[in-house]
Amino acid sequence: MRFIKALILLILLSLSVYTIANYQHLKFKYALSPIILSYYGSTGPEVIEIQKRLKQWGYYDGPIDGIYGYKTYMAVRYFQAKNGLKVDGIAGSETLRALGIVTTTRSSYSSDLNLLAHLISAEARGEPYVGQVAVGAVVLNRVRHPSFPNSIAGVIYQPGAFESVANGQINLSPTVSAINAARDALNGWDPTGGAIYFFNPAKTTNKWIWSRPIVAVIGNHVFAR
């Protein structure tokens, strides 16, 4: 009896390790994808809508918290299996369509995410993760500010705004962390508290930028309003 219990425990442990490893593989794979998907570890309004639909139809019994955790993952798999979809636990376009979720701004969001990730990677490569999110937040704060263009592309490509645009570094493939940071910034995380400027004091020769009120220092960057 003890042997059987030990064997069952070993099997369950092996399955758990495989599942976690598979989550990480999927997370890495889909972080690189230009198509926006909700998957294990995702957060935001789309996840909330997924959870609402799954709960309404009896597939999900967890909280509606916008966090794509284990229960959401398993509920999506259950839904996929019952509806003849590929069972992978990822809320891709076919699964979202089956759930009745249509995001009309999906293509626009994908384009914004991709461009923002390129800028973050070019401007904040090597910075701590929170510092990468902060650079993305600066771009989004500018979009909302009346003194700047009202789109992500407009802000990023505003003449003289970012060194990485001028020197072509923005065209390099973004890192996985930059893609995740762009997603977090787009989901509303602003570690700067509303900054519209950032600079590296060890590199800048712009005296004017020092006149701006400093609101945060993250990694090698100073953030200001």
JSON list of C-alpha atoms in Angstrom, two decimals:
[
{"chain": "A", "resi": 1, "resn": "MET", "atom": "CA", "xyz": [0.00, 0.00, 0.00]},
{"chain": "A", "resi": 2, "resn": "ARG", "atom": "CA", "xyz": [2.82, 2.40, 0.87]},
{"chain": "A", "resi": 3, "resn": "PHE", "atom": "CA", "xyz": [4.50, 1.55, -2.43]},
{"chain": "A", "resi": 4, "resn": "ILE", "atom": "CA", "xyz": [1.31, 2.35, -4.38]},
{"chain": "A", "resi": 5, "resn": "LYS", "atom": "CA", "xyz": [0.87, 5.66, -2.54]},
{"chain": "A", "resi": 6, "resn": "ALA", "atom": "CA", "xyz": [4.48, 6.58, -3.20]},
{"chain": "A", "resi": 7, "resn": "LEU", "atom": "CA", "xyz": [4.09, 5.68, -6.87]},
{"chain": "A", "resi": 8, "resn": "ILE", "atom": "CA", "xyz": [0.94, 7.82, -7.20]},
{"chain": "A", "resi": 9, "resn": "LEU", "atom": "CA", "xyz": [2.70, 10.73, -5.49]},
{"chain": "A", "resi": 10, "resn": "LEU", "atom": "CA", "xyz": [5.67, 10.38, -7.85]},
{"chain": "A", "resi": 11, "resn": "ILE", "atom": "CA", "xyz": [3.37, 10.39, -10.89]},
{"chain": "A", "resi": 12, "resn": "LEU", "atom": "CA", "xyz": [1.53, 13.48, -9.66]},
{"chain": "A", "resi": 13, "resn": "LEU", "atom": "CA", "xyz": [4.82, 15.26, -8.96]},
{"chain": "A", "resi": 14, "resn": "SER", "atom": "CA", "xyz": [6.10, 14.39, -12.44]},
{"chain": "A", "resi": 15, "resn": "LEU", "atom": "CA", "xyz": [2.91, 15.72, -14.01]},
{"chain": "A", "resi": 16, "resn": "SER", "atom": "CA", "xyz": [3.21, 18.96, -12.03]},
{"chain": "A", "resi": 17, "resn": "VAL", "atom": "CA", "xyz": [6.83, 19.47, -13.13]},
{"chain": "A", "resi": 18, "resn": "TYR", "atom": "CA", "xyz": [5.86, 18.80, -16.75]},
{"chain": "A", "resi": 19, "resn": "THR", "atom": "CA", "xyz": [2.92, 21.19, -16.56]},
{"chain": "A", "resi": 20, "resn": "ILE", "atom": "CA", "xyz": [5.04, 24.01, -15.11]},
{"chain": "A", "resi": 21, "resn": "ALA", "atom": "CA", "xyz": [7.75, 23.44, -17.71]},
{"chain": "A", "resi": 22, "resn": "ASN", "atom": "CA", "xyz": [5.11, 23.45, -20.45]},
{"chain": "A", "resi": 23, "resn": "TYR", "atom": "CA", "xyz": [3.68, 26.75, -19.09]},
{"chain": "A", "resi": 24, "resn": "GLN", "atom": "CA", "xyz": [7.11, 28.35, -19.27]},
{"chain": "A", "resi": 25, "resn": "HIS", "atom": "CA", "xyz": [7.65, 27.09, -22.82]},
{"chain": "A", "resi": 26, "resn": "LEU", "atom": "CA", "xyz": [4.29, 28.47, -23.92]},
{"chain": "A", "resi": 27, "resn": "LYS", "atom": "CA", "xyz": [4.92, 31.76, -22.17]},
{"chain": "A", "resi": 28, "resn": "PHE", "atom": "CA", "xyz": [8.27, 32.16, -23.96]},
{"chain": "A", "resi": 29, "resn": "LYS", "atom": "CA", "xyz": [6.83, 31.07, -27.31]},
{"chain": "A", "resi": 30, "resn": "TYR", "atom": "CA", "xyz": [3.82, 33.38, -27.27]},
{"chain": "A", "resi": 31, "resn": "ALA", "atom": "CA", "xyz": [5.68, 36.35, -25.81]},
{"chain": "A", "resi": 32, "resn": "LEU", "atom": "CA", "xyz": [7.55, 36.38, -29.13]},
{"chain": "A", "resi": 33, "resn": "SER", "atom": "CA", "xyz": [4.39, 36.19, -31.21]},
{"chain": "A", "resi": 34, "resn": "PRO", "atom": "CA", "xyz": [3.07, 39.40, -32.82]},
{"chain": "A", "resi": 35, "resn": "ILE", "atom": "CA", "xyz": [-0.46, 38.01, -32.26]},
{"chain": "A", "resi": 36, "resn": "ILE", "atom": "CA", "xyz": [-1.92, 38.90, -28.89]},
{"chain": "A", "resi": 37, "resn": "LEU", "atom": "CA", "xyz": [-3.07, 35.83, -27.00]},
{"chain": "A", "resi": 38, "resn": "SER", "atom": "CA", "xyz": [-4.20, 35.19, -23.46]},
{"chain": "A", "resi": 39, "resn": "TYR", "atom": "CA", "xyz": [-2.33, 32.33, -21.84]},
{"chain": "A", "resi": 40, "resn": "TYR", "atom": "CA", "xyz": [-1.04, 31.14, -18.46]},
{"chain": "A", "resi": 41, "resn": "GLY", "atom": "CA", "xyz": [0.40, 34.21, -16.71]},
{"chain": "A", "resi": 42, "resn": "SER", "atom": "CA", "xyz": [-1.54, 36.81, -18.74]},
{"chain": "A", "resi": 43, "resn": "THR", "atom": "CA", "xyz": [-3.50, 39.55, -17.00]},
{"chain": "A", "resi": 44, "resn": "GLY", "atom": "CA", "xyz": [-5.97, 42.21, -18.06]},
{"chain": "A", "resi": 45, "resn": "PRO", "atom": "CA", "xyz": [-9.50, 42.89, -19.32]},
{"chain": "A", "resi": 46, "resn": "GLU", "atom": "CA", "xyz": [-9.50, 40.10, -21.91]},
{"chain": "A", "resi": 47, "resn": "VAL", "atom": "CA", "xyz": [-8.75, 37.53, -19.19]},
{"chain": "A", "resi": 48, "resn": "ILE", "atom": "CA", "xyz": [-11.63, 38.93, -17.13]},
{"chain": "A", "resi": 49, "resn": "GLU", "atom": "CA", "xyz": [-13.98, 38.46, -20.09]},
{"chain": "A", "resi": 50, "resn": "ILE", "atom": "CA", "xyz": [-12.71, 34.92, -20.65]},
{"chain": "A", "resi": 51, "resn": "GLN", "atom": "CA", "xyz": [-13.31, 34.07, -16.99]},
{"chain": "A", "resi": 52, "resn": "LYS", "atom": "CA", "xyz": [-16.82, 35.56, -17.09]},
{"chain": "A", "resi": 53, "resn": "ARG", "atom": "CA", "xyz": [-17.82, 33.52, -20.13]},
{"chain": "A", "resi": 54, "resn": "LEU", "atom": "CA", "xyz": [-16.33, 30.29, -18.77]},
{"chain": "A", "resi": 55, "resn": "LYS", "atom": "CA", "xyz": [-17.98, 30.81, -15.39]},
{"chain": "A", "resi": 56, "resn": "GLN", "atom": "CA", "xyz": [-21.35, 31.59, -16.97]},
{"chain": "A", "resi": 57, "resn": "TRP", "atom": "CA", "xyz": [-21.23, 28.30, -18.87]},
{"chain": "A", "resi": 58, "resn": "GLY", "atom": "CA", "xyz": [-20.00, 26.20, -15.94]},
{"chain": "A", "resi": 59, "resn": "TYR", "atom": "CA", "xyz": [-16.42, 25.61, -17.02]},
{"chain": "A", "resi": 60, "resn": "TYR", "atom": "CA", "xyz": [-14.78, 27.81, -14.39]},
{"chain": "A", "resi": 61, "resn": "ASP", "atom": "CA", "xyz": [-15.35, 28.14, -10.63]},
{"chain": "A", "resi": 62, "resn": "GLY", "atom": "CA", "xyz": [-12.56, 30.53, -9.67]},
{"chain": "A", "resi": 63, "resn": "PRO", "atom": "CA", "xyz": [-12.57, 34.29, -9.03]},
{"chain": "A", "resi": 64, "resn": "ILE", "atom": "CA", "xyz": [-13.08, 36.86, -11.79]},
{"chain": "A", "resi": 65, "resn": "ASP", "atom": "CA", "xyz": [-9.74, 38.56, -11.14]},
{"chain": "A", "resi": 66, "resn": "GLY", "atom": "CA", "xyz": [-8.19, 39.00, -14.59]},
{"chain": "A", "resi": 67, "resn": "ILE", "atom": "CA", "xyz": [-5.32, 36.64, -13.75]},
{"chain": "A", "resi": 68, "resn": "TYR", "atom": "CA", "xyz": [-4.81, 33.69, -16.09]},
{"chain": "A", "resi": 69, "resn": "GLY", "atom": "CA", "xyz": [-3.79, 31.18, -13.44]},
{"chain": "A", "resi": 70, "resn": "TYR", "atom": "CA", "xyz": [-4.05, 27.42, -13.15]},
{"chain": "A", "resi": 71, "resn": "LYS", "atom": "CA", "xyz": [-7.84, 27.32, -12.75]},
{"chain": "A", "resi": 72, "resn": "THR", "atom": "CA", "xyz": [-8.38, 29.52, -15.81]},
{"chain": "A", "resi": 73, "resn": "TYR", "atom": "CA", "xyz": [-5.89, 27.45, -17.80]},
{"chain": "A", "resi": 74, "resn": "MET", "atom": "CA", "xyz": [-7.68, 24.19, -16.92]},
{"chain": "A", "resi": 75, "resn": "ALA", "atom": "CA", "xyz": [-11.10, 25.75, -17.60]},
{"chain": "A", "resi": 76, "resn": "VAL", "atom": "CA", "xyz": [-9.95, 26.84, -21.07]},
{"chain": "A", "resi": 77, "resn": "ARG", "atom": "CA", "xyz": [-8.68, 23.33, -21.76]},
{"chain": "A", "resi": 78, "resn": "TYR", "atom": "CA", "xyz": [-12.03, 21.87, -20.63]},
{"chain": "A", "resi": 79, "resn": "PHE", "atom": "CA", "xyz": [-13.90, 24.32, -22.86]},
{"chain": "A", "resi": 80, "resn": "GLN", "atom": "CA", "xyz": [-11.65, 23.51, -25.82]},
{"chain": "A", "resi": 81, "resn": "ALA", "atom": "CA", "xyz": [-12.11, 19.76, -25.37]},
{"chain": "A", "resi": 82, "resn": "LYS", "atom": "CA", "xyz": [-15.90, 20.12, -25.19]},
{"chain": "A", "resi": 83, "resn": "ASN", "atom": "CA", "xyz": [-16.05, 22.31, -28.30]},
{"chain": "A", "resi": 84, "resn": "GLY", "atom": "CA", "xyz": [-13.74, 20.43, -30.65]},
{"chain": "A", "resi": 85, "resn": "LEU", "atom": "CA", "xyz": [-10.91, 22.94, -30.43]},
{"chain": "A", "resi": 86, "resn": "LYS", "atom": "CA", "xyz": [-7.19, 22.32, -30.10]},
{"chain": "A", "resi": 87, "resn": "VAL", "atom": "CA", "xyz": [-6.66, 21.57, -26.41]},
{"chain": "A", "resi": 88, "resn": "ASP", "atom": "CA", "xyz": [-3.66, 23.69, -25.38]},
{"chain": "A", "resi": 89, "resn": "GLY", "atom": "CA", "xyz": [-5.03, 25.96, -22.64]},
{"chain": "A", "resi": 90, "resn": "ILE", "atom": "CA", "xyz": [-4.32, 29.07, -24.75]},
{"chain": "A", "resi": 91, "resn": "ALA", "atom": "CA", "xyz": [-7.11, 31.53, -25.53]},
{"chain": "A", "resi": 92, "resn": "GLY", "atom": "CA", "xyz": [-6.13, 32.16, -29.14]},
{"chain": "A", "resi": 93, "resn": "SER", "atom": "CA", "xyz": [-8.30, 33.55, -31.91]},
{"chain": "A", "resi": 94, "resn": "GLU", "atom": "CA", "xyz": [-10.35, 30.35, -32.45]},
{"chain": "A", "resi": 95, "resn": "THR", "atom": "CA", "xyz": [-11.00, 29.84, -28.74]},
{"chain": "A", "resi": 96, "resn": "LEU", "atom": "CA", "xyz": [-11.96, 33.50, -28.28]},
{"chain": "A", "resi": 97, "resn": "ARG", "atom": "CA", "xyz": [-14.30, 33.25, -31.24]},
{"chain": "A", "resi": 98, "resn": "ALA", "atom": "CA", "xyz": [-15.92, 30.17, -29.73]},
{"chain": "A", "resi": 99, "resn": "LEU", "atom": "CA", "xyz": [-16.32, 32.07, -26.46]},
{"chain": "A", "resi": 100, "resn": "GLY", "atom": "CA", "xyz": [-18.01, 34.89, -28.34]},
{"chain": "A", "resi": 101, "resn": "ILE", "atom": "CA", "xyz": [-15.23, 37.36, -27.56]},
{"chain": "A", "resi": 102, "resn": "VAL", "atom": "CA", "xyz": [-14.40, 39.67, -30.44]},
{"chain": "A", "resi": 103, "resn": "THR", "atom": "CA", "xyz": [-11.80, 42.35, -29.79]},
{"chain": "A", "resi": 104, "resn": "THR", "atom": "CA", "xyz": [-12.09, 44.88, -32.58]},
{"chain": "A", "resi": 105, "resn": "THR", "atom": "CA", "xyz": [-8.90, 46.64, -31.50]},
{"chain": "A", "resi": 106, "resn": "ARG", "atom": "CA", "xyz": [-6.87, 43.41, -31.52]},
{"chain": "A", "resi": 107, "resn": "SER", "atom": "CA", "xyz": [-4.83, 44.22, -34.66]},
{"chain": "A", "resi": 108, "resn": "SER", "atom": "CA", "xyz": [-4.18, 47.75, -33.42]},
{"chain": "A", "resi": 109, "resn": "TYR", "atom": "CA", "xyz": [-3.18, 46.45, -30.00]},
{"chain": "A", "resi": 110, "resn": "SER", "atom": "CA", "xyz": [-0.83, 43.94, -31.61]},
{"chain": "A", "resi": 111, "resn": "SER", "atom": "CA", "xyz": [0.83, 46.66, -33.67]},
{"chain": "A", "resi": 112, "resn": "ASP", "atom": "CA", "xyz": [1.18, 48.96, -30.65]},
{"chain": "A", "resi": 113, "resn": "LEU", "atom": "CA", "xyz": [2.61, 46.14, -28.53]},
{"chain": "A", "resi": 114, "resn": "ASN", "atom": "CA", "xyz": [5.16, 45.25, -31.18]},
{"chain": "A", "resi": 115, "resn": "LEU", "atom": "CA", "xyz": [6.32, 48.84, -31.70]},
{"chain": "A", "resi": 116, "resn": "LEU", "atom": "CA", "xyz": [6.45, 49.60, -27.97]},
{"chain": "A", "resi": 117, "resn": "ALA", "atom": "CA", "xyz": [8.44, 46.41, -27.35]},
{"chain": "A", "resi": 118, "resn": "HIS", "atom": "CA", "xyz": [10.98, 47.47, -29.98]},
{"chain": "A", "resi": 119, "resn": "LEU", "atom": "CA", "xyz": [11.43, 50.85, -28.32]},
{"chain": "A", "resi": 120, "resn": "ILE", "atom": "CA", "xyz": [11.72, 49.39, -24.81]},
{"chain": "A", "resi": 121, "resn": "SER", "atom": "CA", "xyz": [14.27, 46.85, -25.99]},
{"chain": "A", "resi": 122, "resn": "ALA", "atom": "CA", "xyz": [16.34, 49.52, -27.71]},
{"chain": "A", "resi": 123, "resn": "GLU", "atom": "CA", "xyz": [16.13, 52.14, -24.95]},
{"chain": "A", "resi": 124, "resn": "ALA", "atom": "CA", "xyz": [16.20, 49.91, -21.85]},
{"chain": "A", "resi": 125, "resn": "ARG", "atom": "CA", "xyz": [18.09, 46.76, -22.79]},
{"chain": "A", "resi": 126, "resn": "GLY", "atom": "CA", "xyz": [19.93, 45.59, -19.69]},
{"chain": "A", "resi": 127, "resn": "GLU", "atom": "CA", "xyz": [17.74, 47.63, -17.33]},
{"chain": "A", "resi": 128, "resn": "PRO", "atom": "CA", "xyz": [15.78, 45.89, -14.54]},
{"chain": "A", "resi": 129, "resn": "TYR", "atom": "CA", "xyz": [12.36, 44.66, -15.63]},
{"chain": "A", "resi": 130, "resn": "VAL", "atom": "CA", "xyz": [10.51, 47.41, -13.73]},
{"chain": "A", "resi": 131, "resn": "GLY", "atom": "CA", "xyz": [12.73, 49.92, -15.55]},
{"chain": "A", "resi": 132, "resn": "GLN", "atom": "CA", "xyz": [11.70, 48.47, -18.90]},
{"chain": "A", "resi": 133, "resn": "VAL", "atom": "CA", "xyz": [8.03, 48.78, -17.97]},
{"chain": "A", "resi": 134, "resn": "ALA", "atom": "CA", "xyz": [8.74, 52.35, -16.88]},
{"chain": "A", "resi": 135, "resn": "VAL", "atom": "CA", "xyz": [10.10, 53.28, -20.32]},
{"chain": "A", "resi": 136, "resn": "GLY", "atom": "CA", "xyz": [6.93, 51.88, -21.88]},
{"chain": "A", "resi": 137, "resn": "ALA", "atom": "CA", "xyz": [4.84, 53.85, -19.40]},
{"chain": "A", "resi": 138, "resn": "VAL", "atom": "CA", "xyz": [6.59, 57.08, -20.41]},
{"chain": "A", "resi": 139, "resn": "VAL", "atom": "CA", "xyz": [5.51, 56.52, -24.01]},
{"chain": "A", "resi": 140, "resn": "LEU", "atom": "CA", "xyz": [1.91, 55.92, -22.97]},
{"chain": "A", "resi": 141, "resn": "ASN", "atom": "CA", "xyz": [1.94, 58.93, -20.65]},
{"chain": "A", "resi": 142, "resn": "ARG", "atom": "CA", "xyz": [3.05, 61.05, -23.60]},
{"chain": "A", "resi": 143, "resn": "VAL", "atom": "CA", "xyz": [0.18, 59.70, -25.72]},
{"chain": "A", "resi": 144, "resn": "ARG", "atom": "CA", "xyz": [-2.23, 61.01, -23.07]},
{"chain": "A", "resi": 145, "resn": "HIS", "atom": "CA", "xyz": [-0.38, 64.33, -22.64]},
{"chain": "A", "resi": 146, "resn": "PRO", "atom": "CA", "xyz": [-1.55, 67.32, -24.75]},
{"chain": "A", "resi": 147, "resn": "SER", "atom": "CA", "xyz": [2.02, 68.33, -25.60]},
{"chain": "A", "resi": 148, "resn": "PHE", "atom": "CA", "xyz": [2.74, 65.10, -27.49]},
{"chain": "A", "resi": 149, "resn": "PRO", "atom": "CA", "xyz": [1.22, 63.15, -30.41]},
{"chain": "A", "resi": 150, "resn": "ASN", "atom": "CA", "xyz": [-1.85, 61.11, -29.47]},
{"chain": "A", "resi": 151, "resn": "SER", "atom": "CA", "xyz": [-0.66, 57.71, -30.71]},
{"chain": "A", "resi": 152, "resn": "ILE", "atom": "CA", "xyz": [2.15, 55.35, -29.76]},
{"chain": "A", "resi": 153, "resn": "ALA", "atom": "CA", "xyz": [3.65, 55.50, -33.25]},
{"chain": "A", "resi": 154, "resn": "GLY", "atom": "CA", "xyz": [3.39, 59.29, -33.25]},
{"chain": "A", "resi": 155, "resn": "VAL", "atom": "CA", "xyz": [5.19, 59.58, -29.90]},
{"chain": "A", "resi": 156, "resn": "ILE", "atom": "CA", "xyz": [7.93, 57.11, -30.79]},
{"chain": "A", "resi": 157, "resn": "TYR", "atom": "CA", "xyz": [8.64, 58.57, -34.22]},
{"chain": "A", "resi": 158, "resn": "GLN", "atom": "CA", "xyz": [8.36, 62.22, -33.17]},
{"chain": "A", "resi": 159, "resn": "PRO", "atom": "CA", "xyz": [11.55, 63.82, -34.51]},
{"chain": "A", "resi": 160, "resn": "GLY", "atom": "CA", "xyz": [14.31, 63.89, -31.91]},
{"chain": "A", "resi": 161, "resn": "ALA", "atom": "CA", "xyz": [12.28, 62.08, -29.27]},
{"chain": "A", "resi": 162, "resn": "PHE", "atom": "CA", "xyz": [14.34, 58.89, -28.93]},
{"chain": "A", "resi": 163, "resn": "GLU", "atom": "CA", "xyz": [17.98, 58.21, -29.72]},
{"chain": "A", "resi": 164, "resn": "SER", "atom": "CA", "xyz": [17.22, 54.60, -30.65]},
{"chain": "A", "resi": 165, "resn": "VAL", "atom": "CA", "xyz": [15.01, 55.78, -33.52]},
{"chain": "A", "resi": 166, "resn": "ALA", "atom": "CA", "xyz": [17.71, 58.10, -34.84]},
{"chain": "A", "resi": 167, "resn": "ASN", "atom": "CA", "xyz": [20.46, 55.46, -34.72]},
{"chain": "A", "resi": 168, "resn": "GLY", "atom": "CA", "xyz": [18.32, 52.56, -35.94]},
{"chain": "A", "resi": 169, "resn": "GLN", "atom": "CA", "xyz": [18.52, 50.46, -32.77]},
{"chain": "A", "resi": 170, "resn": "ILE", "atom": "CA", "xyz": [14.74, 50.37, -32.66]},
{"chain": "A", "resi": 171, "resn": "ASN", "atom": "CA", "xyz": [14.77, 48.07, -35.69]},
{"chain": "A", "resi": 172, "resn": "LEU", "atom": "CA", "xyz": [16.52, 45.25, -33.82]},
{"chain": "A", "resi": 173, "resn": "SER", "atom": "CA", "xyz": [14.41, 42.32, -32.64]},
{"chain": "A", "resi": 174, "resn": "PRO", "atom": "CA", "xyz": [13.01, 43.02, -29.16]},
{"chain": "A", "resi": 175, "resn": "THR", "atom": "CA", "xyz": [13.90, 40.85, -26.20]},
{"chain": "A", "resi": 176, "resn": "VAL", "atom": "CA", "xyz": [11.29, 38.65, -24.53]},
{"chain": "A", "resi": 177, "resn": "SER", "atom": "CA", "xyz": [11.42, 40.82, -21.40]},
{"chain": "A", "resi": 178, "resn": "ALA", "atom": "CA", "xyz": [10.77, 43.93, -23.52]},
{"chain": "A", "resi": 179, "resn": "ILE", "atom": "CA", "xyz": [7.69, 42.30, -25.06]},
{"chain": "A", "resi": 180, "resn": "ASN", "atom": "CA", "xyz": [6.38, 41.38, -21.61]},
{"chain": "A", "resi": 181, "resn": "ALA", "atom": "CA", "xyz": [7.20, 44.88, -20.32]},
{"chain": "A", "resi": 182, "resn": "ALA", "atom": "CA", "xyz": [5.30, 46.45, -23.23]},
{"chain": "A", "resi": 183, "resn": "ARG", "atom": "CA", "xyz": [2.29, 44.28, -22.41]},
{"chain": "A", "resi": 184, "resn": "ASP", "atom": "CA", "xyz": [2.43, 45.26, -18.73]},
{"chain": "A", "resi": 185, "resn": "ALA", "atom": "CA", "xyz": [2.67, 48.94, -19.63]},
{"chain": "A", "resi": 186, "resn": "LEU", "atom": "CA", "xyz": [-0.28, 48.65, -22.01]},
{"chain": "A", "resi": 187, "resn": "ASN", "atom": "CA", "xyz": [-2.23, 46.92, -19.24]},
{"chain": "A", "resi": 188, "resn": "GLY", "atom": "CA", "xyz": [-1.77, 50.00, -17.06]},
{"chain": "A", "resi": 189, "resn": "TRP", "atom": "CA", "xyz": [1.36, 49.46, -14.96]},
{"chain": "A", "resi": 190, "resn": "ASP", "atom": "CA", "xyz": [3.21, 52.76, -14.51]},
{"chain": "A", "resi": 191, "resn": "PRO", "atom": "CA", "xyz": [6.16, 52.48, -12.09]},
{"chain": "A", "resi": 192, "resn": "THR", "atom": "CA", "xyz": [7.00, 56.16, -12.72]},
{"chain": "A", "resi": 193, "resn": "GLY", "atom": "CA", "xyz": [3.81, 57.71, -11.40]},
{"chain": "A", "resi": 194, "resn": "GLY", "atom": "CA", "xyz": [3.16, 59.74, -14.53]},
{"chain": "A", "resi": 195, "resn": "ALA", "atom": "CA", "xyz": [6.60, 60.60, -15.95]},
{"chain": "A", "resi": 196, "resn": "ILE", "atom": "CA", "xyz": [6.80, 61.89, -19.52]},
{"chain": "A", "resi": 197, "resn": "TYR", "atom": "CA", "xyz": [10.61, 61.99, -19.75]},
{"chain": "A", "resi": 198, "resn": "PHE", "atom": "CA", "xyz": [13.45, 59.64, -18.93]},
{"chain": "A", "resi": 199, "resn": "PHE", "atom": "CA", "xyz": [17.20, 59.91, -19.37]},
{"chain": "A", "resi": 200, "resn": "ASN", "atom": "CA", "xyz": [20.47, 58.34, -18.37]},
{"chain": "A", "resi": 201, "resn": "PRO", "atom": "CA", "xyz": [22.42, 60.97, -16.40]},
{"chain": "A", "resi": 202, "resn": "ALA", "atom": "CA", "xyz": [25.71, 59.29, -17.31]},
{"chain": "A", "resi": 203, "resn": "LYS", "atom": "CA", "xyz": [25.06, 59.77, -21.01]},
{"chain": "A", "resi": 204, "resn": "THR", "atom": "CA", "xyz": [22.91, 62.87, -21.52]},
{"chain": "A", "resi": 205, "resn": "THR", "atom": "CA", "xyz": [24.39, 66.22, -22.49]},
{"chain": "A", "resi": 206, "resn": "ASN", "atom": "CA", "xyz": [21.00, 67.93, -22.45]},
{"chain": "A", "resi": 207, "resn": "LYS", "atom": "CA", "xyz": [21.00, 70.53, -19.66]},
{"chain": "A", "resi": 208, "resn": "TRP", "atom": "CA", "xyz": [17.30, 71.30, -20.14]},
{"chain": "A", "resi": 209, "resn": "ILE", "atom": "CA", "xyz": [16.20, 67.82, -19.12]},
{"chain": "A", "resi": 210, "resn": "TRP", "atom": "CA", "xyz": [17.66, 68.41, -15.63]},
{"chain": "A", "resi": 211, "resn": "SER", "atom": "CA", "xyz": [15.18, 71.26, -15.16]},
{"chain": "A", "resi": 212, "resn": "ARG", "atom": "CA", "xyz": [12.24, 68.85, -15.22]},
{"chain": "A", "resi": 213, "resn": "PRO", "atom": "CA", "xyz": [10.82, 67.65, -11.86]},
{"chain": "A", "resi": 214, "resn": "ILE", "atom": "CA", "xyz": [12.29, 64.23, -11.11]},
{"chain": "A", "resi": 215, "resn": "VAL", "atom": "CA", "xyz": [9.73, 61.66, -9.94]},
{"chain": "A", "resi": 216, "resn": "ALA", "atom": "CA", "xyz": [11.67, 58.39, -9.93]},
{"chain": "A", "resi": 217, "resn": "VAL", "atom": "CA", "xyz": [15.04, 56.78, -10.42]},
{"chain": "A", "resi": 218, "resn": "ILE", "atom": "CA", "xyz": [14.92, 53.19, -11.69]},
{"chain": "A", "resi": 219, "resn": "GLY", "atom": "CA", "xyz": [18.09, 51.41, -12.69]},
{"chain": "A", "resi": 220, "resn": "ASN", "atom": "CA", "xyz": [20.23, 53.76, -14.76]},
{"chain": "A", "resi": 221, "resn": "HIS", "atom": "CA", "xyz": [17.35, 55.98, -15.78]},
{"chain": "A", "resi": 222, "resn": "VAL", "atom": "CA", "xyz": [15.93, 59.11, -14.19]},
{"chain": "A", "resi": 223, "resn": "PHE", "atom": "CA", "xyz": [12.21, 59.72, -14.81]},
{"chain": "A", "resi": 224, "resn": "ALA", "atom": "CA", "xyz": [10.74, 63.21, -14.84]},
{"chain": "A", "resi": 225, "resn": "ARG", "atom": "CA", "xyz": [7.60, 65.22, -15.61]}
]
